[in-house]
Short mmCIF file of C-alpha atoms and ligand atoms in Angstrom, two decimals:
data_model
loop_
_atom_site.label_atom_id
_atom_site.label_comp_id
_atom_site.label_asym_id
_atom_site.label_seq_id
_atom_site.Cartn_x
_atom_site.Cartn_y
_atom_site.Cartn_z
CA MET A 1 20.61 10.47 -13.26
CA ILE A 2 16.92 9.73 -13.68
CA ARG A 3 14.46 9.90 -16.59
CA LEU A 4 12.37 13.06 -16.55
CA ASP A 5 9.03 11.21 -16.79
CA ARG A 6 10.01 8.96 -13.90
CA TYR A 7 11.20 11.92 -11.82
CA LEU A 8 7.82 13.63 -12.27
CA SER A 9 5.71 10.58 -11.55
CA GLU A 10 7.78 9.79 -8.47
CA ALA A 11 7.22 13.37 -7.33
CA GLY A 12 3.49 12.63 -7.35
CA VAL A 13 2.73 14.83 -10.36
CA GLY A 14 0.86 12.05 -12.16
CA SER A 15 1.13 8.62 -13.73
CA ARG A 16 3.87 7.94 -16.28
CA SER A 17 1.44 8.51 -19.18
CA GLU A 18 0.03 11.68 -17.59
CA VAL A 19 3.46 13.24 -17.11
CA LYS A 20 4.55 12.25 -20.63
CA LYS A 21 1.71 14.42 -21.93
CA LEU A 22 2.70 17.35 -19.69
CA ILE A 23 6.25 17.07 -20.98
CA ALA A 24 5.15 16.83 -24.64
CA TRP A 25 2.97 19.92 -24.20
CA GLY A 26 6.02 21.91 -23.11
CA ARG A 27 4.78 22.51 -19.59
CA VAL A 28 7.92 21.21 -17.92
CA THR A 29 11.26 22.95 -17.55
CA VAL A 30 14.55 21.52 -16.38
CA ASP A 31 17.14 23.98 -15.10
CA GLY A 32 15.30 26.84 -16.74
CA LYS A 33 14.74 25.28 -20.19
CA VAL A 34 11.60 23.65 -21.57
CA CYS A 35 12.19 19.93 -22.03
CA ARG A 36 9.83 17.97 -24.29
CA ASP A 37 11.64 14.65 -24.09
CA PRO A 38 10.19 12.30 -21.44
CA SER A 39 13.24 10.04 -21.68
CA ALA A 40 15.71 12.88 -21.03
CA LYS A 41 18.11 11.90 -18.25
CA ILE A 42 18.31 14.61 -15.61
CA ALA A 43 20.32 14.96 -12.42
CA GLU A 44 18.45 14.17 -9.21
CA ASN A 45 19.10 17.72 -7.96
CA SER A 46 17.85 19.42 -11.15
CA ALA A 47 15.47 22.36 -10.77
CA VAL A 48 12.26 21.10 -12.36
CA THR A 49 9.10 23.14 -12.80
CA VAL A 50 5.61 22.25 -14.01
CA ASP A 51 3.55 25.19 -15.29
CA GLY A 52 6.16 27.51 -13.82
CA LYS A 53 5.80 26.15 -10.28
CA PRO A 54 9.32 25.73 -8.98
CA GLU A 55 10.83 22.68 -7.37
CA ILE A 56 7.91 20.29 -7.46
CA ARG A 57 10.09 17.47 -6.19
CA THR A 58 8.74 16.23 -2.92
CA GLU A 59 10.58 14.59 -0.10
CA PHE A 60 7.66 12.28 0.42
CA ARG A 61 7.57 8.90 -1.21
CA THR A 62 4.79 6.32 -0.98
CA ILE A 63 4.92 2.91 -2.59
CA ALA A 64 2.68 -0.13 -2.88
CA MET A 65 4.46 -3.44 -2.32
CA ASN A 66 3.25 -7.00 -2.74
CA LYS A 67 4.74 -8.48 0.41
CA PRO A 68 5.81 -12.08 -0.01
CA ALA A 69 5.46 -14.66 2.78
CA GLY A 70 8.50 -14.95 5.01
CA TYR A 71 9.20 -11.22 5.25
CA LEU A 72 8.63 -9.10 8.36
CA SER A 73 6.71 -5.82 8.04
CA ALA A 74 9.60 -3.97 9.60
CA THR A 75 12.62 -1.99 8.45
CA GLU A 76 15.25 -4.21 10.08
CA ASP A 77 15.64 -7.40 12.02
CA LYS A 78 18.67 -9.29 13.27
CA ASN A 79 17.58 -12.69 11.98
CA LEU A 80 14.78 -12.45 9.47
CA PRO A 81 14.36 -10.69 6.12
CA THR A 82 12.24 -7.54 6.20
CA VAL A 83 10.24 -5.71 3.54
CA SER A 84 13.00 -3.05 3.47
CA ASP A 85 15.33 -5.71 2.07
CA LEU A 86 13.14 -5.78 -1.03
CA LEU A 87 13.69 -2.11 -1.81
CA THR A 88 16.16 -1.16 -4.50
CA ASP A 89 18.98 1.26 -3.64
CA ARG A 90 17.04 4.18 -5.10
CA TYR A 91 14.26 3.69 -2.59
CA ALA A 92 16.34 2.48 0.33
CA ARG A 93 17.46 6.06 0.98
CA PHE A 94 13.91 7.40 1.41
CA ASP A 95 13.42 5.86 4.86
CA LEU A 96 10.11 4.26 3.91
CA LYS A 97 8.21 2.61 6.74
CA PRO A 98 5.40 0.07 6.47
CA ALA A 99 1.97 1.58 7.18
CA GLY A 100 0.78 -1.11 9.57
CA ARG A 101 1.85 -4.71 9.70
CA LEU A 102 1.08 -7.83 7.80
CA ASP A 103 1.98 -11.07 9.57
CA ARG A 104 5.09 -12.83 8.34
CA ASP A 105 3.00 -15.45 6.54
CA THR A 106 0.54 -12.91 5.06
CA VAL A 107 1.07 -11.77 1.49
CA GLY A 108 -0.29 -8.84 -0.46
CA LEU A 109 -0.57 -5.09 -0.41
CA LEU A 110 1.65 -3.18 1.96
CA ILE A 111 1.85 0.59 1.71
CA MET A 112 5.25 2.01 2.63
CA THR A 113 5.72 5.73 3.10
CA ASN A 114 8.06 8.26 4.66
CA ASP A 115 5.15 10.61 5.38
CA GLY A 116 4.46 9.99 9.06
CA ALA A 117 1.06 11.70 8.96
CA LEU A 118 -0.07 9.47 6.10
CA ASN A 119 1.28 6.38 7.84
CA HIS A 120 -0.65 7.27 10.99
CA GLY A 121 -3.80 8.07 9.01
CA ILE A 122 -3.73 4.68 7.27
CA ILE A 123 -3.43 2.67 10.47
CA SER A 124 -5.48 4.76 12.86
CA PRO A 125 -8.89 3.04 13.43
CA GLY A 126 -10.41 6.50 13.94
CA ARG A 127 -9.77 7.32 10.28
CA GLY A 128 -11.43 4.08 9.16
CA VAL A 129 -9.28 3.41 6.07
CA SER A 130 -10.64 0.14 4.66
CA LYS A 131 -8.49 -2.95 4.17
CA VAL A 132 -9.73 -5.87 2.07
CA TYR A 133 -8.37 -9.37 2.66
CA GLU A 134 -8.85 -12.71 0.99
CA ALA A 135 -8.69 -15.59 3.45
CA ARG A 136 -8.56 -19.32 2.85
CA LEU A 137 -10.28 -21.11 5.70
CA ASP A 138 -10.02 -24.60 7.16
CA ALA A 139 -13.71 -24.92 8.07
CA PRO A 140 -17.06 -23.64 6.82
CA LEU A 141 -18.40 -20.33 8.15
CA PRO A 142 -21.70 -20.38 10.05
CA PRO A 143 -24.77 -19.18 8.10
CA ASP A 144 -24.96 -15.96 10.14
CA ALA A 145 -21.28 -15.07 9.63
CA ALA A 146 -22.01 -11.93 7.56
CA GLU A 147 -24.46 -10.54 10.15
CA ARG A 148 -22.10 -11.30 13.03
CA LEU A 149 -19.20 -9.60 11.27
CA ALA A 150 -21.41 -6.63 10.40
CA SER A 151 -22.39 -6.12 14.01
CA GLY A 152 -18.82 -6.59 15.30
CA VAL A 153 -17.52 -9.98 16.43
CA THR A 154 -15.97 -10.37 19.87
CA LEU A 155 -12.46 -11.83 19.93
CA GLU A 156 -11.12 -14.35 22.42
CA ASP A 157 -9.65 -11.57 24.57
CA GLY A 158 -13.03 -9.83 24.89
CA TYR A 159 -12.33 -7.08 22.32
CA THR A 160 -15.34 -6.26 20.15
CA CYS A 161 -14.30 -5.48 16.59
CA LEU A 162 -15.58 -2.60 14.53
CA PRO A 163 -18.22 -3.68 12.00
CA ALA A 164 -16.71 -5.57 9.06
CA GLU A 165 -18.15 -6.64 5.73
CA LEU A 166 -18.08 -10.21 4.44
CA MET A 167 -17.81 -9.20 0.79
CA SER A 168 -17.94 -12.73 -0.61
CA TYR A 169 -17.74 -16.29 0.61
CA SER A 170 -17.40 -19.56 -1.27
CA ALA A 171 -17.99 -22.62 0.92
CA GLU A 172 -16.77 -24.87 -1.95
CA GLU A 173 -13.42 -23.08 -2.13
CA ASP A 174 -13.23 -22.19 1.59
CA LEU A 175 -12.47 -18.67 0.41
CA ALA A 176 -13.76 -15.48 2.03
CA ARG A 177 -13.24 -11.82 1.21
CA ILE A 178 -13.58 -9.41 4.10
CA LYS A 179 -13.38 -5.62 4.48
CA VAL A 180 -12.17 -4.30 7.83
CA HIS A 181 -11.43 -0.81 9.12
CA GLU A 182 -8.86 -1.51 11.80
CA GLY A 183 -5.67 -3.50 12.17
CA LYS A 184 -5.25 -5.10 15.55
CA TYR A 185 -2.73 -7.91 16.02
CA HIS A 186 -3.81 -10.95 13.93
CA GLN A 187 -7.11 -9.13 13.41
CA VAL A 188 -8.52 -11.10 10.50
CA LYS A 189 -7.28 -14.46 11.72
CA ARG A 190 -8.84 -13.83 15.13
CA MET A 191 -12.09 -12.59 13.58
CA PHE A 192 -12.51 -15.80 11.60
CA ALA A 193 -11.42 -17.85 14.61
CA SER A 194 -14.30 -16.27 16.53
CA LEU A 195 -16.57 -17.74 13.83
CA GLY A 196 -15.03 -21.20 14.17
CA ALA A 197 -12.64 -21.20 11.19
CA ASN A 198 -8.86 -20.93 11.06
CA VAL A 199 -7.21 -18.86 8.35
CA VAL A 200 -4.71 -21.02 6.47
CA ALA A 201 -3.66 -18.36 3.94
CA LEU A 202 -4.19 -14.61 3.96
CA LYS A 203 -3.69 -12.00 1.27
CA ARG A 204 -4.39 -8.26 1.43
CA LEU A 205 -6.01 -6.98 -1.74
CA SER A 206 -6.49 -3.28 -1.04
CA VAL A 207 -5.88 -0.42 1.36
CA GLY A 208 -8.38 2.41 0.93
CA PRO A 209 -8.44 3.25 -2.79
CA VAL A 210 -5.16 1.44 -3.54
CA GLU A 211 -5.46 -2.03 -5.05
CA LEU A 212 -2.84 -4.75 -5.27
CA GLY A 213 -3.73 -5.43 -8.91
CA ASP A 214 -1.27 -7.62 -10.76
CA LEU A 215 1.82 -6.52 -8.84
CA ALA A 216 4.02 -9.62 -8.52
CA GLU A 217 5.11 -10.85 -5.09
CA GLY A 218 8.24 -9.04 -3.94
CA GLU A 219 7.69 -6.18 -6.40
CA PHE A 220 6.71 -2.61 -5.60
CA ARG A 221 5.55 0.45 -7.48
CA GLU A 222 5.03 4.16 -6.90
CA LEU A 223 1.42 5.17 -6.41
CA SER A 224 -0.14 7.19 -9.22
CA GLY A 225 -1.12 10.79 -8.51
CA GLU A 226 -4.75 9.72 -8.39
CA GLU A 227 -4.08 6.88 -5.95
CA LEU A 228 -2.03 9.15 -3.71
CA ALA A 229 -4.73 11.82 -3.66
CA GLY A 230 -7.35 9.16 -2.83
CA LEU A 231 -5.21 7.65 -0.09
CA TYR A 232 -4.55 11.02 1.56
CA ARG A 233 -8.29 11.76 1.38
CA ALA A 234 -9.20 8.36 2.85
CA ALA A 235 -6.68 8.96 5.66
CA GLY A 236 -8.41 12.26 6.46
CA LEU A 237 -5.50 14.45 5.30
N1 LIG B 1 -5.02 -9.74 9.99
C1 LIG B 1 -4.25 -10.79 10.30
O1 LIG B 1 -4.66 -11.67 11.03
N2 LIG B 1 -3.02 -10.85 9.78
C2 LIG B 1 -2.52 -9.93 8.94
O2 LIG B 1 -1.38 -10.07 8.48
C3 LIG B 1 -3.33 -8.84 8.62
C4 LIG B 1 -4.58 -8.76 9.14
#
């Protein structure tokens, strides 16, 4: 059994407060009857309609997780904990896969989805979905760091990165915020290394329009309808 408001928000109809209003207005039916109680417990296989549209429940699920350090961005591993281990039973059955990888020691926003097209759109450099990271560095950045990042730094293996934005940099705190549009192996660490600084801690703050916000480490949440729509748009879908 699941609460009606939760069922609707998980189906991508809207945020919890948005769907509560829809329910209160009498726009939702469960098994043929109008239900105005957002806390009503309904069976997972109930026939739910919004404004008469049948079966709005979607098979697709997309969540935002705050990945803690020590977890692999994978669904299973013989020896190490993975982000899938952090999912509750309810979500474990949706076959959610991480959209791209964060290194084991990187924390922050990881989108997990069972929509393969969305997953591909988020990670494909051609779609250019932005990713913002906060990096703590072990050495000062050169004065021309922003210009070099903007014109595309060349990594140690000869690869020239897509243009990236140094959004902020505090030399006192050794803290930099960077926006990139691709996700090669150790991308951000290697970009800063090309500027003479090692990353000692890395956190992802956003993916496209989705922000980490105050989600605690190890926690996850469903995306709101607005976030989902923005993410699909950003991924070119
Ligand atoms: N870039 C990195 O170097 N590591 C990450 O985990 C993500 C981006």
